[in-house]
mmCIF file of C-alpha atoms in Angstrom:
data_model
loop_
_atom_site.group_PDB
_atom_site.id
_atom_site.type_symbol
_atom_site.label_atom_id
_atom_site.label_comp_id
_atom_site.label_asym_id
_atom_site.label_seq_id
_atom_site.Cartn_x
_atom_site.Cartn_y
_atom_site.Cartn_z
ATOM 1 C CA ASP Y 260 57.667 -115.185 -99.972
ATOM 2 C CA GLY Y 261 54.678 -114.462 -97.845
ATOM 3 C CA GLY Y 262 51.320 -113.479 -98.854
ATOM 4 C CA ILE Y 263 47.887 -114.212 -99.140
ATOM 5 C CA THR Y 264 46.648 -116.912 -101.870
ATOM 6 C CA GLN Y 265 43.179 -116.978 -103.030
ATOM 7 C CA SER Y 266 41.834 -119.594 -105.583
ATOM 8 C CA PRO Y 267 40.624 -119.965 -108.026
ATOM 9 C CA LYS Y 268 40.946 -117.137 -109.902
ATOM 10 C CA TYR Y 269 37.780 -117.680 -111.786
ATOM 11 C CA LEU Y 270 34.656 -119.579 -110.565
ATOM 12 C CA PHE Y 271 31.275 -120.102 -112.175
ATOM 13 C CA ARG Y 272 28.526 -121.188 -110.150
ATOM 14 C CA LYS Y 273 25.481 -122.975 -111.279
ATOM 15 C CA GLU Y 274 21.392 -122.026 -109.728
ATOM 16 C CA GLY Y 275 20.957 -123.619 -106.255
ATOM 17 C CA GLN Y 276 24.643 -124.598 -105.891
ATOM 18 C CA ASN Y 277 27.264 -123.841 -103.055
ATOM 19 C CA VAL Y 278 30.818 -123.047 -104.010
ATOM 20 C CA THR Y 279 33.697 -122.290 -102.091
ATOM 21 C CA LEU Y 280 36.346 -119.521 -102.506
ATOM 22 C CA SER Y 281 39.953 -120.370 -100.814
ATOM 23 C CA CYS Y 282 41.948 -118.121 -98.897
ATOM 24 C CA GLU Y 283 45.178 -119.156 -97.354
ATOM 25 C CA GLN Y 284 47.870 -116.738 -95.693
ATOM 26 C CA ASN Y 285 51.409 -117.584 -94.605
ATOM 27 C CA LEU Y 286 51.926 -114.138 -93.154
ATOM 28 C CA ASN Y 287 50.924 -115.478 -89.538
ATOM 29 C CA HIS Y 288 48.639 -112.693 -89.242
ATOM 30 C CA ASP Y 289 45.653 -112.973 -86.728
ATOM 31 C CA ALA Y 290 42.718 -111.142 -88.546
ATOM 32 C CA MET Y 291 41.335 -112.175 -91.966
ATOM 33 C CA TYR Y 292 38.655 -110.502 -94.339
ATOM 34 C CA TRP Y 293 36.474 -110.857 -96.895
ATOM 35 C CA TYR Y 294 35.329 -108.308 -99.197
ATOM 36 C CA ARG Y 295 32.870 -108.083 -102.442
ATOM 37 C CA GLN Y 296 33.496 -105.765 -105.182
ATOM 38 C CA ASP Y 297 31.027 -104.683 -107.483
ATOM 39 C CA PRO Y 298 31.411 -101.932 -110.141
ATOM 40 C CA GLY Y 299 30.867 -98.630 -108.915
ATOM 41 C CA GLN Y 300 30.200 -99.937 -105.186
ATOM 42 C CA GLY Y 301 33.801 -100.360 -103.658
ATOM 43 C CA LEU Y 302 34.600 -102.952 -101.511
ATOM 44 C CA ARG Y 303 31.850 -104.211 -98.917
ATOM 45 C CA LEU Y 304 32.880 -106.157 -96.161
ATOM 46 C CA ILE Y 305 31.120 -109.775 -95.927
ATOM 47 C CA TYR Y 306 33.156 -111.306 -93.055
ATOM 48 C CA TYR Y 307 35.940 -110.716 -90.769
ATOM 49 C CA SER Y 308 37.858 -112.916 -88.089
ATOM 50 C CA GLN Y 309 40.206 -111.497 -85.708
ATOM 51 C CA ILE Y 310 41.209 -114.974 -84.154
ATOM 52 C CA VAL Y 311 40.846 -118.788 -85.118
ATOM 53 C CA ASN Y 312 37.751 -120.082 -84.399
ATOM 54 C CA ASP Y 313 35.924 -116.862 -84.068
ATOM 55 C CA PHE Y 314 34.431 -114.508 -86.575
ATOM 56 C CA GLN Y 315 32.034 -111.771 -87.183
ATOM 57 C CA LYS Y 316 29.100 -110.716 -89.766
ATOM 58 C CA GLY Y 317 30.191 -107.797 -91.879
ATOM 59 C CA ASP Y 318 27.737 -105.403 -93.704
ATOM 60 C CA ILE Y 319 26.572 -107.982 -96.460
ATOM 61 C CA ALA Y 320 26.802 -111.504 -94.918
ATOM 62 C CA GLU Y 321 23.443 -112.788 -95.927
ATOM 63 C CA GLY Y 322 23.763 -115.704 -98.355
ATOM 64 C CA TYR Y 323 27.514 -116.656 -97.165
ATOM 65 C CA SER Y 324 29.287 -118.381 -94.718
ATOM 66 C CA VAL Y 325 32.925 -118.676 -93.393
ATOM 67 C CA SER Y 326 34.900 -121.110 -90.928
ATOM 68 C CA ARG Y 327 38.258 -120.150 -89.152
ATOM 69 C CA GLU Y 328 39.513 -123.790 -88.191
ATOM 70 C CA LYS Y 329 43.004 -123.024 -88.936
ATOM 71 C CA LYS Y 330 45.271 -119.230 -88.431
ATOM 72 C CA GLU Y 331 46.165 -119.420 -91.748
ATOM 73 C CA SER Y 332 43.031 -120.478 -93.671
ATOM 74 C CA PHE Y 333 39.413 -118.446 -94.218
ATOM 75 C CA PRO Y 334 37.339 -120.076 -96.593
ATOM 76 C CA LEU Y 335 34.095 -118.368 -97.967
ATOM 77 C CA THR Y 336 30.903 -120.460 -99.232
ATOM 78 C CA VAL Y 337 28.824 -118.685 -101.319
ATOM 79 C CA THR Y 338 25.384 -120.350 -100.537
ATOM 80 C CA SER Y 339 22.351 -120.792 -102.887
ATOM 81 C CA ALA Y 340 20.741 -118.056 -100.593
ATOM 82 C CA GLN Y 341 22.873 -115.516 -102.210
ATOM 83 C CA LYS Y 342 20.623 -114.316 -105.220
ATOM 84 C CA ASN Y 343 23.338 -112.270 -106.839
ATOM 85 C CA PRO Y 344 26.649 -113.924 -106.303
ATOM 86 C CA THR Y 345 28.458 -112.187 -109.464
ATOM 87 C CA ALA Y 346 31.371 -110.053 -108.160
ATOM 88 C CA PHE Y 347 34.986 -109.954 -107.400
ATOM 89 C CA TYR Y 348 35.871 -111.683 -104.125
ATOM 90 C CA LEU Y 349 39.018 -110.216 -102.274
ATOM 91 C CA CYS Y 350 40.384 -111.980 -99.030
ATOM 92 C CA ALA Y 351 42.828 -110.087 -96.750
ATOM 93 C CA SER Y 352 44.366 -110.056 -93.732
ATOM 94 C CA SER Y 353 46.172 -107.847 -91.018
ATOM 95 C CA ILE Y 354 47.769 -107.963 -87.462
ATOM 96 C CA ALA Y 355 44.740 -107.156 -85.686
ATOM 97 C CA TRP Y 356 45.942 -106.079 -82.661
ATOM 98 C CA ARG Y 357 47.886 -103.030 -84.343
ATOM 99 C CA GLN Y 358 45.318 -101.125 -85.692
ATOM 100 C CA ALA Y 359 47.362 -99.047 -87.699
ATOM 101 C CA GLU Y 360 48.756 -102.086 -90.009
ATOM 102 C CA LYS Y 361 47.710 -102.221 -93.275
ATOM 103 C CA LEU Y 362 45.478 -104.888 -95.124
ATOM 104 C CA PHE Y 363 47.507 -107.414 -97.501
ATOM 105 C CA PHE Y 364 45.489 -108.468 -100.253
ATOM 106 C CA GLY Y 365 44.874 -111.734 -102.033
ATOM 107 C CA SER Y 366 44.569 -111.434 -106.190
ATOM 108 C CA GLY Y 367 40.904 -112.178 -106.027
ATOM 109 C CA THR Y 368 38.527 -114.431 -107.165
ATOM 110 C CA GLN Y 369 35.916 -113.579 -110.168
ATOM 111 C CA LEU Y 370 32.814 -115.481 -109.434
ATOM 112 C CA SER Y 371 30.071 -115.708 -112.378
ATOM 113 C CA VAL Y 372 26.792 -117.553 -112.382
ATOM 114 C CA LEU Y 373 26.060 -119.941 -115.177
ATOM 115 C CA ALA W 113 27.963 -95.473 -88.304
ATOM 116 C CA GLN W 114 31.170 -94.216 -90.059
ATOM 117 C CA THR W 115 31.148 -93.640 -93.507
ATOM 118 C CA VAL W 116 33.916 -92.840 -96.323
ATOM 119 C CA THR W 117 32.943 -90.469 -99.383
ATOM 120 C CA GLN W 118 34.895 -90.313 -102.556
ATOM 121 C CA SER W 119 33.324 -87.617 -104.967
ATOM 122 C CA GLN W 120 34.971 -88.238 -107.561
ATOM 123 C CA PRO W 121 34.237 -91.453 -109.840
ATOM 124 C CA GLU W 122 36.922 -90.571 -112.408
ATOM 125 C CA MET W 123 40.400 -88.627 -112.959
ATOM 126 C CA SER W 124 42.413 -87.977 -115.768
ATOM 127 C CA VAL W 125 45.761 -86.145 -115.271
ATOM 128 C CA GLN W 126 48.734 -85.517 -118.004
ATOM 129 C CA GLU W 127 51.718 -87.473 -117.442
ATOM 130 C CA ALA W 128 54.404 -85.925 -115.287
ATOM 131 C CA GLU W 129 51.836 -83.429 -113.731
ATOM 132 C CA THR W 130 50.024 -83.575 -110.156
ATOM 133 C CA VAL W 131 46.714 -84.537 -109.255
ATOM 134 C CA THR W 132 44.835 -84.664 -106.299
ATOM 135 C CA LEU W 133 41.532 -87.031 -105.371
ATOM 136 C CA SER W 134 39.432 -86.124 -102.506
ATOM 137 C CA CYS W 135 38.086 -88.199 -99.666
ATOM 138 C CA THR W 136 35.960 -87.378 -97.003
ATOM 139 C CA TYR W 137 34.762 -89.358 -93.917
ATOM 140 C CA ASP W 138 32.310 -89.164 -90.991
ATOM 141 C CA THR W 139 33.030 -90.276 -87.800
ATOM 142 C CA SER W 140 32.441 -89.417 -84.121
ATOM 143 C CA GLU W 141 35.915 -91.012 -82.675
ATOM 144 C CA SER W 142 38.867 -88.704 -82.231
ATOM 145 C CA ASP W 143 41.135 -91.627 -83.097
ATOM 146 C CA TYR W 144 41.350 -93.525 -86.071
ATOM 147 C CA TYR W 145 43.548 -94.553 -88.911
ATOM 148 C CA LEU W 146 42.727 -93.813 -92.821
ATOM 149 C CA PHE W 147 44.618 -95.229 -95.594
ATOM 150 C CA TRP W 148 44.656 -94.979 -99.721
ATOM 151 C CA TYR W 149 44.937 -98.393 -101.392
ATOM 152 C CA LYS W 150 45.315 -98.501 -105.229
ATOM 153 C CA GLN W 151 43.964 -101.104 -107.328
ATOM 154 C CA PRO W 152 45.781 -101.615 -110.603
ATOM 155 C CA PRO W 153 44.612 -103.709 -113.429
ATOM 156 C CA SER W 154 45.956 -106.726 -111.945
ATOM 157 C CA ARG W 155 43.091 -106.012 -109.389
ATOM 158 C CA GLN W 156 45.318 -106.794 -106.332
ATOM 159 C CA MET W 157 45.297 -104.022 -103.807
ATOM 160 C CA ILE W 158 47.966 -102.554 -102.323
ATOM 161 C CA LEU W 159 48.634 -99.859 -99.517
ATOM 162 C CA VAL W 160 49.695 -96.280 -101.110
ATOM 163 C CA ILE W 161 49.856 -94.243 -97.639
ATOM 164 C CA ARG W 162 48.495 -94.238 -94.196
ATOM 165 C CA GLN W 163 47.807 -91.462 -91.658
ATOM 166 C CA GLU W 164 47.175 -91.379 -88.033
ATOM 167 C CA ALA W 165 44.655 -89.067 -86.910
ATOM 168 C CA TYR W 166 46.338 -87.998 -83.745
ATOM 169 C CA LYS W 167 49.362 -87.118 -85.702
ATOM 170 C CA GLN W 168 49.093 -83.544 -87.226
ATOM 171 C CA GLN W 169 52.150 -84.097 -89.702
ATOM 172 C CA ASN W 170 50.753 -85.192 -93.380
ATOM 173 C CA ALA W 171 52.153 -88.325 -94.209
ATOM 174 C CA THR W 172 54.445 -88.420 -97.379
ATOM 175 C CA GLU W 173 55.449 -91.526 -99.427
ATOM 176 C CA ASN W 174 57.988 -90.429 -102.196
ATOM 177 C CA ARG W 175 55.512 -88.928 -104.963
ATOM 178 C CA PHE W 176 52.610 -89.903 -102.916
ATOM 179 C CA SER W 177 51.290 -87.134 -100.036
ATOM 180 C CA VAL W 178 48.099 -86.619 -98.313
ATOM 181 C CA ASN W 179 46.325 -83.132 -96.992
ATOM 182 C CA PHE W 180 44.614 -84.434 -93.853
ATOM 183 C CA GLN W 181 42.244 -82.102 -92.365
ATOM 184 C CA LYS W 182 40.951 -83.778 -89.310
ATOM 185 C CA ALA W 183 38.475 -80.546 -88.415
ATOM 186 C CA ALA W 184 37.134 -80.761 -91.813
ATOM 187 C CA LYS W 185 37.517 -84.684 -92.162
ATOM 188 C CA SER W 186 39.013 -84.638 -95.274
ATOM 189 C CA PHE W 187 42.064 -86.751 -96.553
ATOM 190 C CA SER W 188 42.962 -86.036 -99.872
ATOM 191 C CA LEU W 189 45.755 -87.938 -101.807
ATOM 192 C CA LYS W 190 47.972 -85.654 -104.141
ATOM 193 C CA ILE W 191 50.134 -87.681 -106.584
ATOM 194 C CA SER W 192 53.044 -85.767 -108.063
ATOM 195 C CA ASP W 193 55.060 -86.121 -111.239
ATOM 196 C CA SER W 194 52.145 -88.493 -112.214
ATOM 197 C CA GLN W 195 53.293 -91.832 -114.297
ATOM 198 C CA LEU W 196 51.626 -94.276 -116.431
ATOM 199 C CA GLY W 197 51.871 -96.890 -113.772
ATOM 200 C CA ASP W 198 49.667 -94.634 -111.613
ATOM 201 C CA ALA W 199 47.083 -95.521 -113.583
ATOM 202 C CA ALA W 200 44.277 -97.151 -111.133
ATOM 203 C CA MET W 201 41.400 -97.279 -109.095
ATOM 204 C CA TYR W 202 42.231 -95.585 -105.868
ATOM 205 C CA PHE W 203 40.311 -96.223 -102.981
ATOM 206 C CA CYS W 204 40.342 -94.328 -99.524
ATOM 207 C CA ALA W 205 39.687 -96.174 -96.140
ATOM 208 C CA TYR W 206 38.978 -95.613 -92.362
ATOM 209 C CA ARG W 207 39.909 -97.673 -89.692
ATOM 210 C CA SER W 208 38.942 -97.034 -85.718
ATOM 211 C CA ALA W 209 41.712 -96.892 -83.282
ATOM 212 C CA ARG W 210 39.131 -98.365 -80.853
ATOM 213 C CA VAL W 211 40.165 -102.215 -80.058
ATOM 214 C CA GLY W 212 37.344 -104.204 -79.739
ATOM 215 C CA ARG W 213 34.941 -106.760 -81.752
ATOM 216 C CA ASP W 214 33.704 -104.014 -84.205
ATOM 217 C CA ASP W 215 37.241 -103.972 -85.600
ATOM 218 C CA LYS W 216 37.094 -103.336 -89.285
ATOM 219 C CA ILE W 217 38.135 -101.092 -92.404
ATOM 220 C CA ILE W 218 35.533 -99.139 -94.397
ATOM 221 C CA PHE W 219 36.161 -98.234 -97.637
ATOM 222 C CA GLY W 220 34.881 -95.487 -100.036
ATOM 223 C CA LYS W 221 33.728 -96.495 -103.638
ATOM 224 C CA GLY W 222 36.820 -95.667 -105.307
ATOM 225 C CA THR W 223 38.502 -93.067 -107.869
ATOM 226 C CA ARG W 224 39.749 -94.315 -111.294
ATOM 227 C CA LEU W 225 42.456 -92.496 -112.432
ATOM 228 C CA HIS W 226 43.616 -92.281 -115.872
ATOM 229 C CA ILE W 227 47.073 -91.160 -116.900
ATOM 230 C CA LEU W 228 47.157 -89.099 -120.292
ATOM 231 C CA PRO W 229 50.521 -89.710 -122.231
#
C-alpha cells in the first residue's frame, strides 16, 4: 500500500542536541511538507519542498533544517537553536502541480525534551 | 496574507443528530481551494471534503457537506447523522490556485467535535 511513513513515533531530545525526524513516501508525489502541531494552535508550516533538491521556508522555520536529496525522502532536523521543540510533527505530501489535490499525512512524531 | 479562522474550539452533538462546524477565511484571490481535514484520536489526518472556489455547487461526500459562501468567505462543514466515529479534531484549510513557489496550505486552529451517545 502507498503512503507516508514517519519515524520514530516518539522521540526525546536532550538539551543542546540535534535530532532528525524521518519522513518517507512511496506515492511518487513531488511535494512534501513538514507541519508542527501544538495544542490549540492548529498546524503551522515549517518547511516545504515542491521538487527534489529544492525547498522553501514555511512560517516557523527558525531552528529547523531539511533536505530533499531523494523524491521519496524529506527528513527534518530539529536543531539546538529551536528552544521549544516539544510538539507533534506531521509530514505530508501531495501532487504539487495539481493544486486541488489533497495532502496525504503520515502518522506523526511526538517530540519531547528531556 | 491569507488566514483561516475557526471560531468554535469545541462542539458537542448527540449521536444521529446534525452538526455544523464554522470556518471563515480571508484572501484577496479569486481562485482557490478549501478543505476540511479530520484528525481522529490516532492523530493521522485525513481529508473529509474539498471545494473548488470556482464551483458554485456545494461539495458533498456521503454524510458530509459544505456550505460555501464565496462573497462572505465562509466555508462551513455539516455532518449529518453523527456517528461515534466522527469524534475528532476538524481543521479547515485554504490553498491558493495560483501556481508558484508560494504553494502552501493554510490551516485553521481546529474544532474538537464530541459525539454524545
